[in-house]
Amino acid sequence: MNRSKTNAPSPSELKTVGFTPFLYLSDQPLFHVCRDVPVADALAQASDLLFLAKSLTIDAAYVQDSDRHAWAAHYLTTMSKALIDDVVKVLTRRSVQTRKEAAPSKNT
C-alpha cells in the first residue's frame, strides 16, 4: 500500500518513540525516554540539558573538589543523548518510509 506524501506526518507531528534507555544498573536500564513527546519539545529539552551540562563543566574546570559538578554534567549529557538518539530513531524511520514511498511499485 503506497501512502501519498500528503499522508506523511509533518515534522511538527512527529513524536518520540520511547525506545531509548539510559542510565544502566547491572545491565538494566533505569530510565527510558517517554514516548509521544513532540520531537521539537524533546530537542528543546535536550538543548536545555546540554546548556546546564556545559555550565557545570565550566564550573568543574575552575573549582577544586568539583566531583558533584562532573557527575551532574555526566547525567545531564546522558539524558540529552538519549533524547537526541530517540529523535534520530523517529527521523530515520520516517526517512526509510519516505524512500519506500518514493520507490516505484513493482505492481505498476
PDB file of N, CA and C in Angstrom:
ATOM      1  N   MET A   1       0.852  -1.170   0.000  1.00  0.00           N
ATOM      2  CA  MET A   1       0.000   0.000   0.000  1.00  0.00           C
ATOM      3  C   MET A   1       0.896   1.231   0.000  1.00  0.00           C
ATOM      4  N   ASN A   2       0.751   2.096  -0.989  1.00  0.00           N
ATOM      5  CA  ASN A   2       1.534   3.323  -1.071  1.00  0.00           C
ATOM      6  C   ASN A   2       0.805   4.449  -0.376  1.00  0.00           C
ATOM      7  N   ARG A   3       1.536   5.141   0.495  1.00  0.00           N
ATOM      8  CA  ARG A   3       0.976   6.341   1.130  1.00  0.00           C
ATOM      9  C   ARG A   3       1.446   7.524   0.316  1.00  0.00           C
ATOM     10  N   SER A   4       0.565   8.424   0.061  1.00  0.00           N
ATOM     11  CA  SER A   4       0.990   9.623  -0.655  1.00  0.00           C
ATOM     12  C   SER A   4       1.736  10.534   0.302  1.00  0.00           C
ATOM     13  N   LYS A   5       2.510  11.440  -0.265  1.00  0.00           N
ATOM     14  CA  LYS A   5       3.279  12.353   0.575  1.00  0.00           C
ATOM     15  C   LYS A   5       2.371  13.230   1.424  1.00  0.00           C
ATOM     16  N   THR A   6       1.155  13.440   0.998  1.00  0.00           N
ATOM     17  CA  THR A   6       0.233  14.262   1.788  1.00  0.00           C
ATOM     18  C   THR A   6      -0.195  13.545   3.059  1.00  0.00           C
ATOM     19  N   ASN A   7      -0.098  12.209   3.094  1.00  0.00           N
ATOM     20  CA  ASN A   7      -0.469  11.456   4.286  1.00  0.00           C
ATOM     21  C   ASN A   7       0.688  11.320   5.271  1.00  0.00           C
ATOM     22  N   ALA A   8       1.902  11.624   4.851  1.00  0.00           N
ATOM     23  CA  ALA A   8       3.043  11.529   5.751  1.00  0.00           C
ATOM     24  C   ALA A   8       2.923  12.602   6.824  1.00  0.00           C
ATOM     25  N   PRO A   9       3.303  12.258   8.060  1.00  0.00           N
ATOM     26  CA  PRO A   9       3.203  13.262   9.126  1.00  0.00           C
ATOM     27  C   PRO A   9       4.160  14.421   8.879  1.00  0.00           C
ATOM     28  N   SER A  10       3.712  15.603   9.217  1.00  0.00           N
ATOM     29  CA  SER A  10       4.586  16.769   9.106  1.00  0.00           C
ATOM     30  C   SER A  10       5.584  16.718  10.257  1.00  0.00           C
ATOM     31  N   PRO A  11       6.724  17.412  10.111  1.00  0.00           N
ATOM     32  CA  PRO A  11       7.710  17.395  11.207  1.00  0.00           C
ATOM     33  C   PRO A  11       7.122  17.824  12.550  1.00  0.00           C
ATOM     34  N   SER A  12       6.160  18.728  12.529  1.00  0.00           N
ATOM     35  CA  SER A  12       5.572  19.184  13.797  1.00  0.00           C
ATOM     36  C   SER A  12       4.697  18.109  14.450  1.00  0.00           C
ATOM     37  N   GLU A  13       4.323  17.082  13.690  1.00  0.00           N
ATOM     38  CA  GLU A  13       3.504  15.995  14.239  1.00  0.00           C
ATOM     39  C   GLU A  13       4.335  14.815  14.732  1.00  0.00           C
ATOM     40  N   LEU A  14       5.636  14.809  14.440  1.00  0.00           N
ATOM     41  CA  LEU A  14       6.489  13.689  14.838  1.00  0.00           C
ATOM     42  C   LEU A  14       6.681  13.670  16.347  1.00  0.00           C
ATOM     43  N   LYS A  15       6.691  12.458  16.902  1.00  0.00           N
ATOM     44  CA  LYS A  15       6.824  12.288  18.354  1.00  0.00           C
ATOM     45  C   LYS A  15       7.852  11.213  18.654  1.00  0.00           C
ATOM     46  N   THR A  16       8.425  11.276  19.853  1.00  0.00           N
ATOM     47  CA  THR A  16       9.414  10.284  20.257  1.00  0.00           C
ATOM     48  C   THR A  16       8.793   8.894  20.273  1.00  0.00           C
ATOM     49  N   VAL A  17       9.657   7.887  20.033  1.00  0.00           N
ATOM     50  CA  VAL A  17       9.178   6.514  20.032  1.00  0.00           C
ATOM     51  C   VAL A  17       9.301   5.867  21.408  1.00  0.00           C
ATOM     52  N   GLY A  18      10.168   6.412  22.253  1.00  0.00           N
ATOM     53  CA  GLY A  18      10.289   5.907  23.619  1.00  0.00           C
ATOM     54  C   GLY A  18      11.060   4.608  23.737  1.00  0.00           C
ATOM     55  N   PHE A  19      11.906   4.293  22.768  1.00  0.00           N
ATOM     56  CA  PHE A  19      12.687   3.057  22.825  1.00  0.00           C
ATOM     57  C   PHE A  19      14.061   3.242  23.455  1.00  0.00           C
ATOM     58  N   THR A  20      14.466   4.470  23.715  1.00  0.00           N
ATOM     59  CA  THR A  20      15.850   4.712  24.106  1.00  0.00           C
ATOM     60  C   THR A  20      16.027   4.710  25.623  1.00  0.00           C
ATOM     61  N   PRO A  21      16.766   3.710  26.120  1.00  0.00           N
ATOM     62  CA  PRO A  21      17.048   3.654  27.560  1.00  0.00           C
ATOM     63  C   PRO A  21      18.279   4.490  27.901  1.00  0.00           C
ATOM     64  N   PHE A  22      18.409   4.839  29.164  1.00  0.00           N
ATOM     65  CA  PHE A  22      19.631   5.491  29.642  1.00  0.00           C
ATOM     66  C   PHE A  22      19.810   5.222  31.130  1.00  0.00           C
ATOM     67  N   LEU A  23      21.016   5.402  31.595  1.00  0.00           N
ATOM     68  CA  LEU A  23      21.443   5.129  32.967  1.00  0.00           C
ATOM     69  C   LEU A  23      21.152   3.669  33.349  1.00  0.00           C
ATOM     70  N   TYR A  24      22.164   2.864  33.169  1.00  0.00           N
ATOM     71  CA  TYR A  24      22.049   1.428  33.424  1.00  0.00           C
ATOM     72  C   TYR A  24      22.571   1.076  34.809  1.00  0.00           C
ATOM     73  N   LEU A  25      21.981   0.053  35.396  1.00  0.00           N
ATOM     74  CA  LEU A  25      22.449  -0.537  36.645  1.00  0.00           C
ATOM     75  C   LEU A  25      22.416  -2.045  36.442  1.00  0.00           C
ATOM     76  N   SER A  26      23.568  -2.680  36.513  1.00  0.00           N
ATOM     77  CA  SER A  26      23.655  -4.130  36.293  1.00  0.00           C
ATOM     78  C   SER A  26      23.013  -4.528  34.973  1.00  0.00           C
ATOM     79  N   ASP A  27      23.373  -3.834  33.937  1.00  0.00           N
ATOM     80  CA  ASP A  27      22.882  -4.109  32.574  1.00  0.00           C
ATOM     81  C   ASP A  27      21.369  -3.938  32.407  1.00  0.00           C
ATOM     82  N   GLN A  28      20.732  -3.286  33.350  1.00  0.00           N
ATOM     83  CA  GLN A  28      19.304  -2.996  33.255  1.00  0.00           C
ATOM     84  C   GLN A  28      19.118  -1.495  33.166  1.00  0.00           C
ATOM     85  N   PRO A  29      18.357  -1.013  32.181  1.00  0.00           N
ATOM     86  CA  PRO A  29      18.134   0.436  32.114  1.00  0.00           C
ATOM     87  C   PRO A  29      17.246   0.905  33.258  1.00  0.00           C
ATOM     88  N   LEU A  30      17.656   2.001  33.885  1.00  0.00           N
ATOM     89  CA  LEU A  30      16.843   2.575  34.951  1.00  0.00           C
ATOM     90  C   LEU A  30      15.752   3.480  34.396  1.00  0.00           C
ATOM     91  N   PHE A  31      16.045   4.117  33.252  1.00  0.00           N
ATOM     92  CA  PHE A  31      15.126   5.082  32.667  1.00  0.00           C
ATOM     93  C   PHE A  31      15.034   4.886  31.159  1.00  0.00           C
ATOM     94  N   HIS A  32      13.932   5.352  30.597  1.00  0.00           N
ATOM     95  CA  HIS A  32      13.719   5.390  29.148  1.00  0.00           C
ATOM     96  C   HIS A  32      13.173   6.762  28.796  1.00  0.00           C
ATOM     97  N   VAL A  33      13.422   7.167  27.566  1.00  0.00           N
ATOM     98  CA  VAL A  33      12.757   8.360  27.050  1.00  0.00           C
ATOM     99  C   VAL A  33      11.269   8.026  26.945  1.00  0.00           C
ATOM    100  N   CYS A  34      10.418   8.948  27.305  1.00  0.00           N
ATOM    101  CA  CYS A  34       8.967   8.735  27.185  1.00  0.00           C
ATOM    102  C   CYS A  34       8.544   8.800  25.730  1.00  0.00           C
ATOM    103  N   ARG A  35       7.564   8.013  25.382  1.00  0.00           N
ATOM    104  CA  ARG A  35       7.047   8.034  24.019  1.00  0.00           C
ATOM    105  C   ARG A  35       6.007   9.136  23.877  1.00  0.00           C
ATOM    106  N   ASP A  36       5.798   9.559  22.646  1.00  0.00           N
ATOM    107  CA  ASP A  36       4.781  10.542  22.268  1.00  0.00           C
ATOM    108  C   ASP A  36       5.077  11.973  22.710  1.00  0.00           C
ATOM    109  N   VAL A  37       6.343  12.271  22.971  1.00  0.00           N
ATOM    110  CA  VAL A  37       6.743  13.656  23.226  1.00  0.00           C
ATOM    111  C   VAL A  37       7.016  14.291  21.861  1.00  0.00           C
ATOM    112  N   PRO A  38       6.443  15.441  21.557  1.00  0.00           N
ATOM    113  CA  PRO A  38       6.735  16.074  20.268  1.00  0.00           C
ATOM    114  C   PRO A  38       8.241  16.252  20.086  1.00  0.00           C
ATOM    115  N   VAL A  39       8.723  15.941  18.884  1.00  0.00           N
ATOM    116  CA  VAL A  39      10.155  15.992  18.579  1.00  0.00           C
ATOM    117  C   VAL A  39      10.736  17.372  18.900  1.00  0.00           C
ATOM    118  N   ALA A  40      10.027  18.428  18.554  1.00  0.00           N
ATOM    119  CA  ALA A  40      10.532  19.780  18.833  1.00  0.00           C
ATOM    120  C   ALA A  40      10.713  19.992  20.332  1.00  0.00           C
ATOM    121  N   ASP A  41       9.800  19.503  21.141  1.00  0.00           N
ATOM    122  CA  ASP A  41       9.915  19.630  22.594  1.00  0.00           C
ATOM    123  C   ASP A  41      11.079  18.800  23.133  1.00  0.00           C
ATOM    124  N   ALA A  42      11.251  17.599  22.593  1.00  0.00           N
ATOM    125  CA  ALA A  42      12.358  16.747  23.032  1.00  0.00           C
ATOM    126  C   ALA A  42      13.701  17.398  22.717  1.00  0.00           C
ATOM    127  N   LEU A  43      13.821  17.971  21.519  1.00  0.00           N
ATOM    128  CA  LEU A  43      15.078  18.633  21.148  1.00  0.00           C
ATOM    129  C   LEU A  43      15.310  19.889  21.978  1.00  0.00           C
ATOM    130  N   ALA A  44      14.262  20.628  22.286  1.00  0.00           N
ATOM    131  CA  ALA A  44      14.405  21.812  23.136  1.00  0.00           C
ATOM    132  C   ALA A  44      14.858  21.405  24.533  1.00  0.00           C
ATOM    133  N   GLN A  45      14.310  20.319  25.052  1.00  0.00           N
ATOM    134  CA  GLN A  45      14.720  19.841  26.374  1.00  0.00           C
ATOM    135  C   GLN A  45      16.172  19.376  26.349  1.00  0.00           C
ATOM    136  N   ALA A  46      16.568  18.661  25.293  1.00  0.00           N
ATOM    137  CA  ALA A  46      17.963  18.227  25.173  1.00  0.00           C
ATOM    138  C   ALA A  46      18.890  19.433  25.135  1.00  0.00           C
ATOM    139  N   SER A  47      18.497  20.472  24.428  1.00  0.00           N
ATOM    140  CA  SER A  47      19.306  21.689  24.364  1.00  0.00           C
ATOM    141  C   SER A  47      19.451  22.322  25.749  1.00  0.00           C
ATOM    142  N   ASP A  48      18.368  22.383  26.498  1.00  0.00           N
ATOM    143  CA  ASP A  48      18.423  22.933  27.862  1.00  0.00           C
ATOM    144  C   ASP A  48      19.342  22.105  28.759  1.00  0.00           C
ATOM    145  N   LEU A  49      19.227  20.778  28.666  1.00  0.00           N
ATOM    146  CA  LEU A  49      20.076  19.908  29.477  1.00  0.00           C
ATOM    147  C   LEU A  49      21.550  20.076  29.116  1.00  0.00           C
ATOM    148  N   LEU A  50      21.832  20.192  27.820  1.00  0.00           N
ATOM    149  CA  LEU A  50      23.219  20.379  27.382  1.00  0.00           C
ATOM    150  C   LEU A  50      23.768  21.734  27.821  1.00  0.00           C
ATOM    151  N   PHE A  51      22.927  22.764  27.816  1.00  0.00           N
ATOM    152  CA  PHE A  51      23.362  24.068  28.304  1.00  0.00           C
ATOM    153  C   PHE A  51      23.765  23.982  29.775  1.00  0.00           C
ATOM    154  N   LEU A  52      22.941  23.305  30.577  1.00  0.00           N
ATOM    155  CA  LEU A  52      23.262  23.148  32.003  1.00  0.00           C
ATOM    156  C   LEU A  52      24.537  22.327  32.188  1.00  0.00           C
ATOM    157  N   ALA A  53      24.685  21.261  31.398  1.00  0.00           N
ATOM    158  CA  ALA A  53      25.891  20.435  31.491  1.00  0.00           C
ATOM    159  C   ALA A  53      27.130  21.244  31.141  1.00  0.00           C
ATOM    160  N   LYS A  54      27.019  22.074  30.117  1.00  0.00           N
ATOM    161  CA  LYS A  54      28.146  22.936  29.726  1.00  0.00           C
ATOM    162  C   LYS A  54      28.518  23.870  30.879  1.00  0.00           C
ATOM    163  N   SER A  55      27.539  24.465  31.510  1.00  0.00           N
ATOM    164  CA  SER A  55      27.792  25.361  32.642  1.00  0.00           C
ATOM    165  C   SER A  55      28.481  24.618  33.784  1.00  0.00           C
ATOM    166  N   LEU A  56      28.027  23.406  34.056  1.00  0.00           N
ATOM    167  CA  LEU A  56      28.638  22.621  35.131  1.00  0.00           C
ATOM    168  C   LEU A  56      30.072  22.218  34.799  1.00  0.00           C
ATOM    169  N   THR A  57      30.346  21.900  33.545  1.00  0.00           N
ATOM    170  CA  THR A  57      31.714  21.523  33.178  1.00  0.00           C
ATOM    171  C   THR A  57      32.652  22.725  33.261  1.00  0.00           C
ATOM    172  N   ILE A  58      32.147  23.904  32.942  1.00  0.00           N
ATOM    173  CA  ILE A  58      32.965  25.119  33.101  1.00  0.00           C
ATOM    174  C   ILE A  58      33.267  25.337  34.578  1.00  0.00           C
ATOM    175  N   ASP A  59      32.252  25.207  35.443  1.00  0.00           N
ATOM    176  CA  ASP A  59      32.473  25.324  36.892  1.00  0.00           C
ATOM    177  C   ASP A  59      33.478  24.277  37.364  1.00  0.00           C
ATOM    178  N   ALA A  60      33.339  23.049  36.880  1.00  0.00           N
ATOM    179  CA  ALA A  60      34.229  21.972  37.305  1.00  0.00           C
ATOM    180  C   ALA A  60      35.671  22.240  36.906  1.00  0.00           C
ATOM    181  N   ALA A  61      35.869  22.929  35.794  1.00  0.00           N
ATOM    182  CA  ALA A  61      37.223  23.231  35.331  1.00  0.00           C
ATOM    183  C   ALA A  61      37.927  24.222  36.264  1.00  0.00           C
ATOM    184  N   TYR A  62      37.166  25.055  36.943  1.00  0.00           N
ATOM    185  CA  TYR A  62      37.754  26.115  37.763  1.00  0.00           C
ATOM    186  C   TYR A  62      37.633  25.892  39.264  1.00  0.00           C
ATOM    187  N   VAL A  63      36.830  24.941  39.677  1.00  0.00           N
ATOM    188  CA  VAL A  63      36.584  24.719  41.098  1.00  0.00           C
ATOM    189  C   VAL A  63      37.250  23.417  41.534  1.00  0.00           C
ATOM    190  N   GLN A  64      37.983  23.483  42.649  1.00  0.00           N
ATOM    191  CA  GLN A  64      38.566  22.254  43.181  1.00  0.00           C
ATOM    192  C   GLN A  64      37.473  21.465  43.888  1.00  0.00           C
ATOM    193  N   ASP A  65      37.692  20.160  43.991  1.00  0.00           N
ATOM    194  CA  ASP A  65      36.702  19.268  44.602  1.00  0.00           C
ATOM    195  C   ASP A  65      35.339  19.423  43.932  1.00  0.00           C
ATOM    196  N   SER A  66      35.343  19.350  42.632  1.00  0.00           N
ATOM    197  CA  SER A  66      34.101  19.587  41.874  1.00  0.00           C
ATOM    198  C   SER A  66      33.512  18.303  41.313  1.00  0.00           C
ATOM    199  N   ASP A  67      33.686  17.196  42.024  1.00  0.00           N
ATOM    200  CA  ASP A  67      33.118  15.934  41.551  1.00  0.00           C
ATOM    201  C   ASP A  67      31.618  16.028  41.315  1.00  0.00           C
ATOM    202  N   ARG A  68      30.940  16.745  42.185  1.00  0.00           N
ATOM    203  CA  ARG A  68      29.481  16.849  42.025  1.00  0.00           C
ATOM    204  C   ARG A  68      29.128  17.539  40.711  1.00  0.00           C
ATOM    205  N   HIS A  69      29.956  18.500  40.296  1.00  0.00           N
ATOM    206  CA  HIS A  69      29.720  19.155  39.008  1.00  0.00           C
ATOM    207  C   HIS A  69      29.910  18.172  37.859  1.00  0.00           C
ATOM    208  N   ALA A  70      30.967  17.388  37.939  1.00  0.00           N
ATOM    209  CA  ALA A  70      31.256  16.430  36.872  1.00  0.00           C
ATOM    210  C   ALA A  70      30.170  15.368  36.770  1.00  0.00           C
ATOM    211  N   TRP A  71      29.727  14.846  37.918  1.00  0.00           N
ATOM    212  CA  TRP A  71      28.688  13.818  37.884  1.00  0.00           C
ATOM    213  C   TRP A  71      27.354  14.387  37.401  1.00  0.00           C
ATOM    214  N   ALA A  72      27.030  15.584  37.835  1.00  0.00           N
ATOM    215  CA  ALA A  72      25.793  16.218  37.360  1.00  0.00           C
ATOM    216  C   ALA A  72      25.851  16.418  35.849  1.00  0.00           C
ATOM    217  N   ALA A  73      26.984  16.890  35.350  1.00  0.00           N
ATOM    218  CA  ALA A  73      27.148  17.074  33.907  1.00  0.00           C
ATOM    219  C   ALA A  73      27.038  15.740  33.178  1.00  0.00           C
ATOM    220  N   HIS A  74      27.608  14.688  33.758  1.00  0.00           N
ATOM    221  CA  HIS A  74      27.523  13.350  33.159  1.00  0.00           C
ATOM    222  C   HIS A  74      26.071  12.909  33.000  1.00  0.00           C
ATOM    223  N   TYR A  75      25.279  13.050  34.054  1.00  0.00           N
ATOM    224  CA  TYR A  75      23.875  12.626  33.989  1.00  0.00           C
ATOM    225  C   TYR A  75      23.070  13.491  33.018  1.00  0.00           C
ATOM    226  N   LEU A  76      23.341  14.773  33.005  1.00  0.00           N
ATOM    227  CA  LEU A  76      22.629  15.658  32.071  1.00  0.00           C
ATOM    228  C   LEU A  76      22.960  15.319  30.623  1.00  0.00           C
ATOM    229  N   THR A  77      24.230  15.030  30.337  1.00  0.00           N
ATOM    230  CA  THR A  77      24.587  14.677  28.962  1.00  0.00           C
ATOM    231  C   THR A  77      24.043  13.303  28.585  1.00  0.00           C
ATOM    232  N   THR A  78      23.961  12.390  29.540  1.00  0.00           N
ATOM    233  CA  THR A  78      23.374  11.071  29.281  1.00  0.00           C
ATOM    234  C   THR A  78      21.899  11.204  28.908  1.00  0.00           C
ATOM    235  N   MET A  79      21.170  12.034  29.648  1.00  0.00           N
ATOM    236  CA  MET A  79      19.756  12.259  29.333  1.00  0.00           C
ATOM    237  C   MET A  79      19.603  12.951  27.986  1.00  0.00           C
ATOM    238  N   SER A  80      20.456  13.926  27.717  1.00  0.00           N
ATOM    239  CA  SER A  80      20.400  14.642  26.442  1.00  0.00           C
ATOM    240  C   SER A  80      20.651  13.707  25.278  1.00  0.00           C
ATOM    241  N   LYS A  81      21.657  12.854  25.414  1.00  0.00           N
ATOM    242  CA  LYS A  81      21.982  11.912  24.343  1.00  0.00           C
ATOM    243  C   LYS A  81      20.809  10.974  24.084  1.00  0.00           C
ATOM    244  N   ALA A  82      20.171  10.490  25.134  1.00  0.00           N
ATOM    245  CA  ALA A  82      19.024   9.595  24.960  1.00  0.00           C
ATOM    246  C   ALA A  82      17.893  10.300  24.208  1.00  0.00           C
ATOM    247  N   LEU A  83      17.614  11.538  24.561  1.00  0.00           N
ATOM    248  CA  LEU A  83      16.575  12.295  23.850  1.00  0.00           C
ATOM    249  C   LEU A  83      16.913  12.437  22.372  1.00  0.00           C
ATOM    250  N   ILE A  84      18.148  12.826  22.086  1.00  0.00           N
ATOM    251  CA  ILE A  84      18.556  13.021  20.692  1.00  0.00           C
ATOM    252  C   ILE A  84      18.545  11.690  19.952  1.00  0.00           C
ATOM    253  N   ASP A  85      19.027  10.615  20.567  1.00  0.00           N
ATOM    254  CA  ASP A  85      19.008   9.301  19.923  1.00  0.00           C
ATOM    255  C   ASP A  85      17.582   8.868  19.602  1.00  0.00           C
ATOM    256  N   ASP A  86      16.643   9.143  20.501  1.00  0.00           N
ATOM    257  CA  ASP A  86      15.255   8.768  20.266  1.00  0.00           C
ATOM    258  C   ASP A  86      14.677   9.565  19.095  1.00  0.00           C
ATOM    259  N   VAL A  87      14.999  10.850  19.019  1.00  0.00           N
ATOM    260  CA  VAL A  87      14.541  11.678  17.901  1.00  0.00           C
ATOM    261  C   VAL A  87      15.140  11.168  16.594  1.00  0.00           C
ATOM    262  N   VAL A  88      16.417  10.784  16.619  1.00  0.00           N
ATOM    263  CA  VAL A  88      17.062  10.248  15.417  1.00  0.00           C
ATOM    264  C   VAL A  88      16.340   8.988  14.949  1.00  0.00           C
ATOM    265  N   LYS A  89      15.903   8.143  15.871  1.00  0.00           N
ATOM    266  CA  LYS A  89      15.148   6.942  15.503  1.00  0.00           C
ATOM    267  C   LYS A  89      13.863   7.316  14.771  1.00  0.00           C
ATOM    268  N   VAL A  90      13.192   8.344  15.254  1.00  0.00           N
ATOM    269  CA  VAL A  90      11.960   8.803  14.591  1.00  0.00           C
ATOM    270  C   VAL A  90      12.280   9.308  13.191  1.00  0.00           C
ATOM    271  N   LEU A  91      13.293  10.152  13.074  1.00  0.00           N
ATOM    272  CA  LEU A  91      13.630  10.745  11.778  1.00  0.00           C
ATOM    273  C   LEU A  91      14.160   9.705  10.803  1.00  0.00           C
ATOM    274  N   THR A  92      14.932   8.745  11.296  1.00  0.00           N
ATOM    275  CA  THR A  92      15.458   7.685  10.437  1.00  0.00           C
ATOM    276  C   THR A  92      14.328   6.804   9.933  1.00  0.00           C
ATOM    277  N   ARG A  93      13.416   6.456  10.801  1.00  0.00           N
ATOM    278  CA  ARG A  93      12.265   5.631  10.405  1.00  0.00           C
ATOM    279  C   ARG A  93      11.424   6.369   9.379  1.00  0.00           C
ATOM    280  N   ARG A  94      11.245   7.671   9.585  1.00  0.00           N
ATOM    281  CA  ARG A  94      10.477   8.475   8.636  1.00  0.00           C
ATOM    282  C   ARG A  94      11.192   8.542   7.296  1.00  0.00           C
ATOM    283  N   SER A  95      12.520   8.666   7.321  1.00  0.00           N
ATOM    284  CA  SER A  95      13.305   8.727   6.096  1.00  0.00           C
ATOM    285  C   SER A  95      13.182   7.428   5.307  1.00  0.00           C
ATOM    286  N   VAL A  96      13.231   6.289   5.998  1.00  0.00           N
ATOM    287  CA  VAL A  96      13.090   4.989   5.342  1.00  0.00           C
ATOM    288  C   VAL A  96      11.703   4.857   4.741  1.00  0.00           C
ATOM    289  N   GLN A  97      10.679   5.273   5.470  1.00  0.00           N
ATOM    290  CA  GLN A  97       9.311   5.202   4.954  1.00  0.00           C
ATOM    291  C   GLN A  97       9.151   6.088   3.725  1.00  0.00           C
ATOM    292  N   THR A  98       9.741   7.277   3.753  1.00  0.00           N
ATOM    293  CA  THR A  98       9.647   8.196   2.626  1.00  0.00           C
ATOM    294  C   THR A  98      10.341   7.612   1.402  1.00  0.00           C
ATOM    295  N   ARG A  99      11.513   6.987   1.597  1.00  0.00           N
ATOM    296  CA  ARG A  99      12.219   6.369   0.470  1.00  0.00           C
ATOM    297  C   ARG A  99      11.397   5.235  -0.104  1.00  0.00           C
ATOM    298  N   LYS A 100      10.757   4.421   0.746  1.00  0.00           N
ATOM    299  CA  LYS A 100       9.922   3.315   0.264  1.00  0.00           C
ATOM    300  C   LYS A 100       8.747   3.846  -0.541  1.00  0.00           C
ATOM    301  N   GLU A 101       8.162   4.934  -0.083  1.00  0.00           N
ATOM    302  CA  GLU A 101       7.023   5.525  -0.783  1.00  0.00           C
ATOM    303  C   GLU A 101       7.428   6.088  -2.136  1.00  0.00           C
ATOM    304  N   ALA A 102       8.656   6.617  -2.222  1.00  0.00           N
ATOM    305  CA  ALA A 102       9.126   7.211  -3.457  1.00  0.00           C
ATOM    306  C   ALA A 102       9.578   6.173  -4.470  1.00  0.00           C
ATOM    307  N   ALA A 103       9.899   4.958  -4.008  1.00  0.00           N
ATOM    308  CA  ALA A 103      10.359   3.901  -4.922  1.00  0.00           C
ATOM    309  C   ALA A 103       9.199   3.460  -5.810  1.00  0.00           C
ATOM    310  N   PRO A 104       9.506   3.180  -7.084  1.00  0.00           N
ATOM    311  CA  PRO A 104       8.431   2.713  -7.963  1.00  0.00           C
ATOM    312  C   PRO A 104       7.901   1.354  -7.516  1.00  0.00           C
ATOM    313  N   SER A 105       6.619   1.217  -7.594  1.00  0.00           N
ATOM    314  CA  SER A 105       5.965  -0.015  -7.184  1.00  0.00           C
ATOM    315  C   SER A 105       6.209  -1.095  -8.239  1.00  0.00           C
ATOM    316  N   LYS A 106       6.416  -2.322  -7.818  1.00  0.00           N
ATOM    317  CA  LYS A 106       6.611  -3.435  -8.745  1.00  0.00           C
ATOM    318  C   LYS A 106       5.306  -3.796  -9.456  1.00  0.00           C
ATOM    319  N   ASN A 107       4.179  -3.350  -8.902  1.00  0.00           N
ATOM    320  CA  ASN A 107       2.875  -3.672  -9.470  1.00  0.00           C
ATOM    321  C   ASN A 107       2.468  -2.716 -10.567  1.00  0.00           C
ATOM    322  N   THR A 108       3.252  -1.642 -10.804  1.00  0.00           N
ATOM    323  CA  THR A 108       2.851  -0.688 -11.830  1.00  0.00           C
ATOM    324  C   THR A 108       3.598  -0.899 -13.099  1.00  0.00           C
TER     325      THR A 108
END
